[in-house]
CSV table of C-alpha atoms in Angstrom, one decimal:
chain,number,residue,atom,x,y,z
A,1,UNK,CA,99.2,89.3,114.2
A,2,UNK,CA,100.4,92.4,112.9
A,3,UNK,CA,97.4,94.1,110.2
A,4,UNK,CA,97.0,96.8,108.0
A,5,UNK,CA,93.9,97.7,106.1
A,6,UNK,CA,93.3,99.9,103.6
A,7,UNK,CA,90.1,101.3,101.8
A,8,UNK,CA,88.5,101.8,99.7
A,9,UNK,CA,90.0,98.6,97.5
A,10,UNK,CA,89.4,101.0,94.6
A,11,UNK,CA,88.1,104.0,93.3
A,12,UNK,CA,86.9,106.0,90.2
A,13,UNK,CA,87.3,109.8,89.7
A,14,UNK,CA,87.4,112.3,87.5
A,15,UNK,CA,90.8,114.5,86.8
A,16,UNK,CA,90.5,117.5,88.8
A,17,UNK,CA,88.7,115.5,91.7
A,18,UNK,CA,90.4,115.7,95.3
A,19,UNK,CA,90.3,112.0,97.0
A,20,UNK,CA,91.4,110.7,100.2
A,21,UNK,CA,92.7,107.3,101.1
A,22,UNK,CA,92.7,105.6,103.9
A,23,UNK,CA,95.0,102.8,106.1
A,24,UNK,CA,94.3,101.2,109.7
A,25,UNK,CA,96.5,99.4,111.4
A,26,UNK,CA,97.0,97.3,114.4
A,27,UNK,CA,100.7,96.3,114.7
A,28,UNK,CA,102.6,95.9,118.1
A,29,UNK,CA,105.9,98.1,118.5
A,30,UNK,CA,104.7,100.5,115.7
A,31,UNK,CA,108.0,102.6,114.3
A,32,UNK,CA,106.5,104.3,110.8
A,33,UNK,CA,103.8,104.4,108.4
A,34,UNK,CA,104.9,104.9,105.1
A,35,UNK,CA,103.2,105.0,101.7
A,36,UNK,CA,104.1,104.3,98.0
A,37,UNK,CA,102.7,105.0,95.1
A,38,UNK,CA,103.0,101.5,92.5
A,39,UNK,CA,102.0,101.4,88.9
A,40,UNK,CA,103.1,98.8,86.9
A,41,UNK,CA,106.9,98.4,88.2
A,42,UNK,CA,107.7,98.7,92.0
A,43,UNK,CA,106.6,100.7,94.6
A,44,UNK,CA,107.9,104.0,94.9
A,45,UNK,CA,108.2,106.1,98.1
A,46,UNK,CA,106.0,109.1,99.0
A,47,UNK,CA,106.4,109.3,102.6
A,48,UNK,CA,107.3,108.0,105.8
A,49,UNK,CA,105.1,109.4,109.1
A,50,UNK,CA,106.4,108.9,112.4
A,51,UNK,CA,104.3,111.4,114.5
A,52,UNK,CA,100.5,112.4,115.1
A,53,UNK,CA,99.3,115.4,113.5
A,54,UNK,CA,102.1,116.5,111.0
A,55,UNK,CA,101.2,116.7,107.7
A,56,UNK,CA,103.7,115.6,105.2
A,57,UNK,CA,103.3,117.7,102.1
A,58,UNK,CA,104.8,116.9,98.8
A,59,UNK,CA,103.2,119.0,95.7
A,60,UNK,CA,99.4,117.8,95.4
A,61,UNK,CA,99.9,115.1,98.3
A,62,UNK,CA,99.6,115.3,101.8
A,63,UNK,CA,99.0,112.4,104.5
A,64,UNK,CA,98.5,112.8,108.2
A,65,UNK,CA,99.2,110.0,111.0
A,66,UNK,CA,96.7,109.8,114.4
A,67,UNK,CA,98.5,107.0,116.2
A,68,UNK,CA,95.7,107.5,119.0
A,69,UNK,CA,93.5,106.0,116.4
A,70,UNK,CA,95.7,103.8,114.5
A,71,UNK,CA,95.1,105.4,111.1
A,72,UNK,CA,96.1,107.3,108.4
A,73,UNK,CA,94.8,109.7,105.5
A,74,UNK,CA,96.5,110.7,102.1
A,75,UNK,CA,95.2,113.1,99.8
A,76,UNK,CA,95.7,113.9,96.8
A,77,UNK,CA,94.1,117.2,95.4
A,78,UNK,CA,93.4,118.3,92.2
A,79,UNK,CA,93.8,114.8,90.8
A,80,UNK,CA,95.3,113.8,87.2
A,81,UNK,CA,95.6,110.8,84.7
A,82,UNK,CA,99.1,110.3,86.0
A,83,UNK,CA,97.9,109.5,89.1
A,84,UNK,CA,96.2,106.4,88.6
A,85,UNK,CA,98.2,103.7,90.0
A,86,UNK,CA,98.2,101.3,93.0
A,87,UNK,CA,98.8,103.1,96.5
A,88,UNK,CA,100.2,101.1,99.4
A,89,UNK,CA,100.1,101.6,103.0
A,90,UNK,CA,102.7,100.3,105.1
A,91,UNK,CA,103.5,100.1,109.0
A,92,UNK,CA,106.9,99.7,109.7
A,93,UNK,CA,107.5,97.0,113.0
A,94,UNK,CA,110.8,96.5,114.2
A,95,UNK,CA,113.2,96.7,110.7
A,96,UNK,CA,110.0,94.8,108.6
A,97,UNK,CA,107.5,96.1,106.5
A,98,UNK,CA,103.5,94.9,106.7
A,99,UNK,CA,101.5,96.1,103.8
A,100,UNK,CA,98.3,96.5,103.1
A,101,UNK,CA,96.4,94.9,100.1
A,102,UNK,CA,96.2,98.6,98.4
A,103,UNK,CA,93.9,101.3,97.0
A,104,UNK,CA,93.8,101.3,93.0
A,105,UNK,CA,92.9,104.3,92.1
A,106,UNK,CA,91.6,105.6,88.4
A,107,UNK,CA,91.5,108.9,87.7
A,108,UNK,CA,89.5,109.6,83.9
A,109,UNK,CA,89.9,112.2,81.9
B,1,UNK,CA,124.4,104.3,91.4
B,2,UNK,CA,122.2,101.6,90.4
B,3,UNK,CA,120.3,101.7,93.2
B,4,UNK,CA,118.7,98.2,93.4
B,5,UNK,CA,119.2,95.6,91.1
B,6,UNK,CA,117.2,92.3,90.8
B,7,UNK,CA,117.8,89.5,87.7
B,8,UNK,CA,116.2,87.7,86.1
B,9,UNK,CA,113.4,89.7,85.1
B,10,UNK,CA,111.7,87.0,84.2
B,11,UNK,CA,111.4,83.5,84.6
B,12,UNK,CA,109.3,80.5,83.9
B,13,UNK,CA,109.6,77.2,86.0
B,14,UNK,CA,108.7,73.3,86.6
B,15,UNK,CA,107.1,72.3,89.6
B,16,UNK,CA,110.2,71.1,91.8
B,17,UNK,CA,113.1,73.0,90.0
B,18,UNK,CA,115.0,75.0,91.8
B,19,UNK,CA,116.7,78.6,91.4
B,20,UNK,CA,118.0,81.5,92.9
B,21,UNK,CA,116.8,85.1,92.5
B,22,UNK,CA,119.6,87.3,92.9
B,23,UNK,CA,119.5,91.0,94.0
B,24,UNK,CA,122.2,93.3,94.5
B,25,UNK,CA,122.1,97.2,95.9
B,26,UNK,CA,125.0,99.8,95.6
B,27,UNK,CA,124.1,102.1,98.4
B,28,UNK,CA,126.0,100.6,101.0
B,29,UNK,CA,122.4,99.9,103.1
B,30,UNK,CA,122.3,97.4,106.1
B,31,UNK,CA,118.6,96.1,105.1
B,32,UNK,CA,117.6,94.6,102.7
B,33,UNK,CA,114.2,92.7,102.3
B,34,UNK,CA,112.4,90.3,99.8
B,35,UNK,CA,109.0,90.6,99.3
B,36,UNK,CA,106.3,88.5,97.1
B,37,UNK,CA,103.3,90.1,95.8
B,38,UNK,CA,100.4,88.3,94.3
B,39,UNK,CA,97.5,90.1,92.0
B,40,UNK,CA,95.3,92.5,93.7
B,41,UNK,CA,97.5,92.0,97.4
B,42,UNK,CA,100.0,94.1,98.9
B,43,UNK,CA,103.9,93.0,99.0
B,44,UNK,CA,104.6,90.1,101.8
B,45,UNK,CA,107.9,90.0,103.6
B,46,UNK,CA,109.5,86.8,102.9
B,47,UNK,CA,112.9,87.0,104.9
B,48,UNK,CA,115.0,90.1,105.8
B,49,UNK,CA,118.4,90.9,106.4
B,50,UNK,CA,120.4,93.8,109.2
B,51,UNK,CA,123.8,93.1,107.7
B,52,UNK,CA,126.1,90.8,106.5
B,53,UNK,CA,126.0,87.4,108.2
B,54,UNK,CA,122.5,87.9,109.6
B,55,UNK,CA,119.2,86.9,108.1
B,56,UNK,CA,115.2,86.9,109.7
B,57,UNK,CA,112.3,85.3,108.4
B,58,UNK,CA,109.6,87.6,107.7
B,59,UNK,CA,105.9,86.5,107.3
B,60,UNK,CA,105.8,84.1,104.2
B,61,UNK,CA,109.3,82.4,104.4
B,62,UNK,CA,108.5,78.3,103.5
B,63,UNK,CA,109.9,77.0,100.4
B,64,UNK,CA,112.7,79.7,100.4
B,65,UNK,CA,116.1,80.5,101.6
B,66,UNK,CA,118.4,83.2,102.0
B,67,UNK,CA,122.0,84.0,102.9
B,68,UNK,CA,123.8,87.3,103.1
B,69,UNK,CA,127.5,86.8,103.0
B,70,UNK,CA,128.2,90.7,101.8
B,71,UNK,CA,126.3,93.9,102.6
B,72,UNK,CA,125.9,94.3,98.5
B,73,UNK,CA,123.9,90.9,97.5
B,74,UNK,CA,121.1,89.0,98.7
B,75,UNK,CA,120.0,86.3,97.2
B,76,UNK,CA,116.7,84.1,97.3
B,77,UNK,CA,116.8,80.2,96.8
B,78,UNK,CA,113.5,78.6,95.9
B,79,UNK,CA,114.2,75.2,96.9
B,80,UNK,CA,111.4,72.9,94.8
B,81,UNK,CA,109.7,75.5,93.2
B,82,UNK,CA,105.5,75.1,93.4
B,83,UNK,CA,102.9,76.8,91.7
B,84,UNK,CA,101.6,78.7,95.0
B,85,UNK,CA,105.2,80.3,94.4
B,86,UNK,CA,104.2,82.2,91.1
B,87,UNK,CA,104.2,85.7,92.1
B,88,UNK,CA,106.3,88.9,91.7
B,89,UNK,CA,109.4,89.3,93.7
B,90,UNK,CA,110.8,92.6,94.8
B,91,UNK,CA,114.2,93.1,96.6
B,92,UNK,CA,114.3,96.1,98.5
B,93,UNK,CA,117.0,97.9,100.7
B,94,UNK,CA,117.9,100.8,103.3
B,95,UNK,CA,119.9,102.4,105.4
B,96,UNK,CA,117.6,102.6,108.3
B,97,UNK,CA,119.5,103.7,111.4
B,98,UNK,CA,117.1,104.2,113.7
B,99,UNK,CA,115.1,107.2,114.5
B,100,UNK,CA,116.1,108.9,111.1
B,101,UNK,CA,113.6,109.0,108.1
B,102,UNK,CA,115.0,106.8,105.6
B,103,UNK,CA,113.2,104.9,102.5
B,104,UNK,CA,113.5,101.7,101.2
B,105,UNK,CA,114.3,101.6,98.2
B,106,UNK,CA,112.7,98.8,95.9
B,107,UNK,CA,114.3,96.7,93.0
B,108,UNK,CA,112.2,96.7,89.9
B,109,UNK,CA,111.1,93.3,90.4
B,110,UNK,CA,110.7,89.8,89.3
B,111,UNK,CA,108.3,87.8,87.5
B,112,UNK,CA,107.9,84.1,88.1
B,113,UNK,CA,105.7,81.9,87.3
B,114,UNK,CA,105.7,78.3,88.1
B,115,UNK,CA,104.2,75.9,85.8
């Protein structure tokens, strides 16, 4: 059975903090890891990884793929309010997306 | 472009009464998807499409059906609707030809609940 797992479930900073989130998977015929960003409305992409050890940059994000590991990072530097929300990891398997259960992160002023 | 659409937006129902969530994309995209999400868990594939004419079930497809007779709509039938089915739906859809980075692209979702 195809799994992803994300930690931590949640997490608490302070604007200005940098944080890094984090997704495991074990999934047979792997295609794509791809993560979105949901607050309270649906998901929204931030990007799609395909290949080990290129960074995907987009402003103050960035996430990295090992697929020797099964794993992937996103961080978010320089963290503000707007970026509280819900993010999902997700390993795309033949034309089919499994999810994991999400990181909610908080970020206080 | 709308992008993807999904109605109703909202909708209460009785144990065993039946309806159809509709969703609809203008992009032209082979896939499309429906998904369920439940509080505090991540979005669960409930059947997929690759085209017109050909549907998949995904990992949480009991109690619902769907059918894609034209690459713009695909609905999703709950036949006897049960309280286990309240959730959040979300229609999603892309282009995905192989090997090229392409998103899905999610409606903005709907809320049922199922007394």
């Amino acid at each position: 059975e195809d799994k992803v797992v994300q930690s931590p479930l949640s997490l608490v900073v302070h604007e200005g903090d940098t944080v890094t989130l984090n997704c495991s998977y074990e999934v047979t015929n792997f295609r794509s890891l791809l993560w979105y960003k949901q607050e309270k409305k649906a998901p929204t992409f931030l990007f799609m990884l395909t290949s080990s050890g290129i960074e995907k940059k987009s402003g103050r994000l960035s996430s990295i793929l090992d697929k020797k590991e099964l794993f992937s990072i996103l961080n978010i530097t320089a963290t503000q309010t707007g970026d509280s929300a819900v993010y999902l990891c997700a390993v795309e398997v033949w034309r089919a997306l499994t999810f994991g259960s999400g990181t909610r992160l908080q970020v206080q002023p | 472009n709308a992008g993807v659409t999904q109605t109703p937006k909202f909708q209460v129902l009785k144990t065993g009464q039946s309806m159809t969530l509709q969703c609809a994309q203008d992009m032209n995209h082979e896939y499309m998807s429906w998904y369920r999400q439940d509080p505090g868990m991540g979005l669960r594939l409930i059947h997929y499409s690759v085209g017109a004419g050909i549907t998949d079930q995904g990992e949480v497809p009991n109690g619902y059906n769907v059918s894609r007779s034209t690459t713009e709509d695909f609905p999703l039938r709950l036949l006897s609707a049960a309280p286990s089915q309240t959730s959040v739906y979300f229609c999603a859809s892309s282009s995905w030809r192989g090997g090229a980075e392409e998103t899905q692209y999610f409606g903005p979702g709907t809320r049922l609940l199922v007394l």
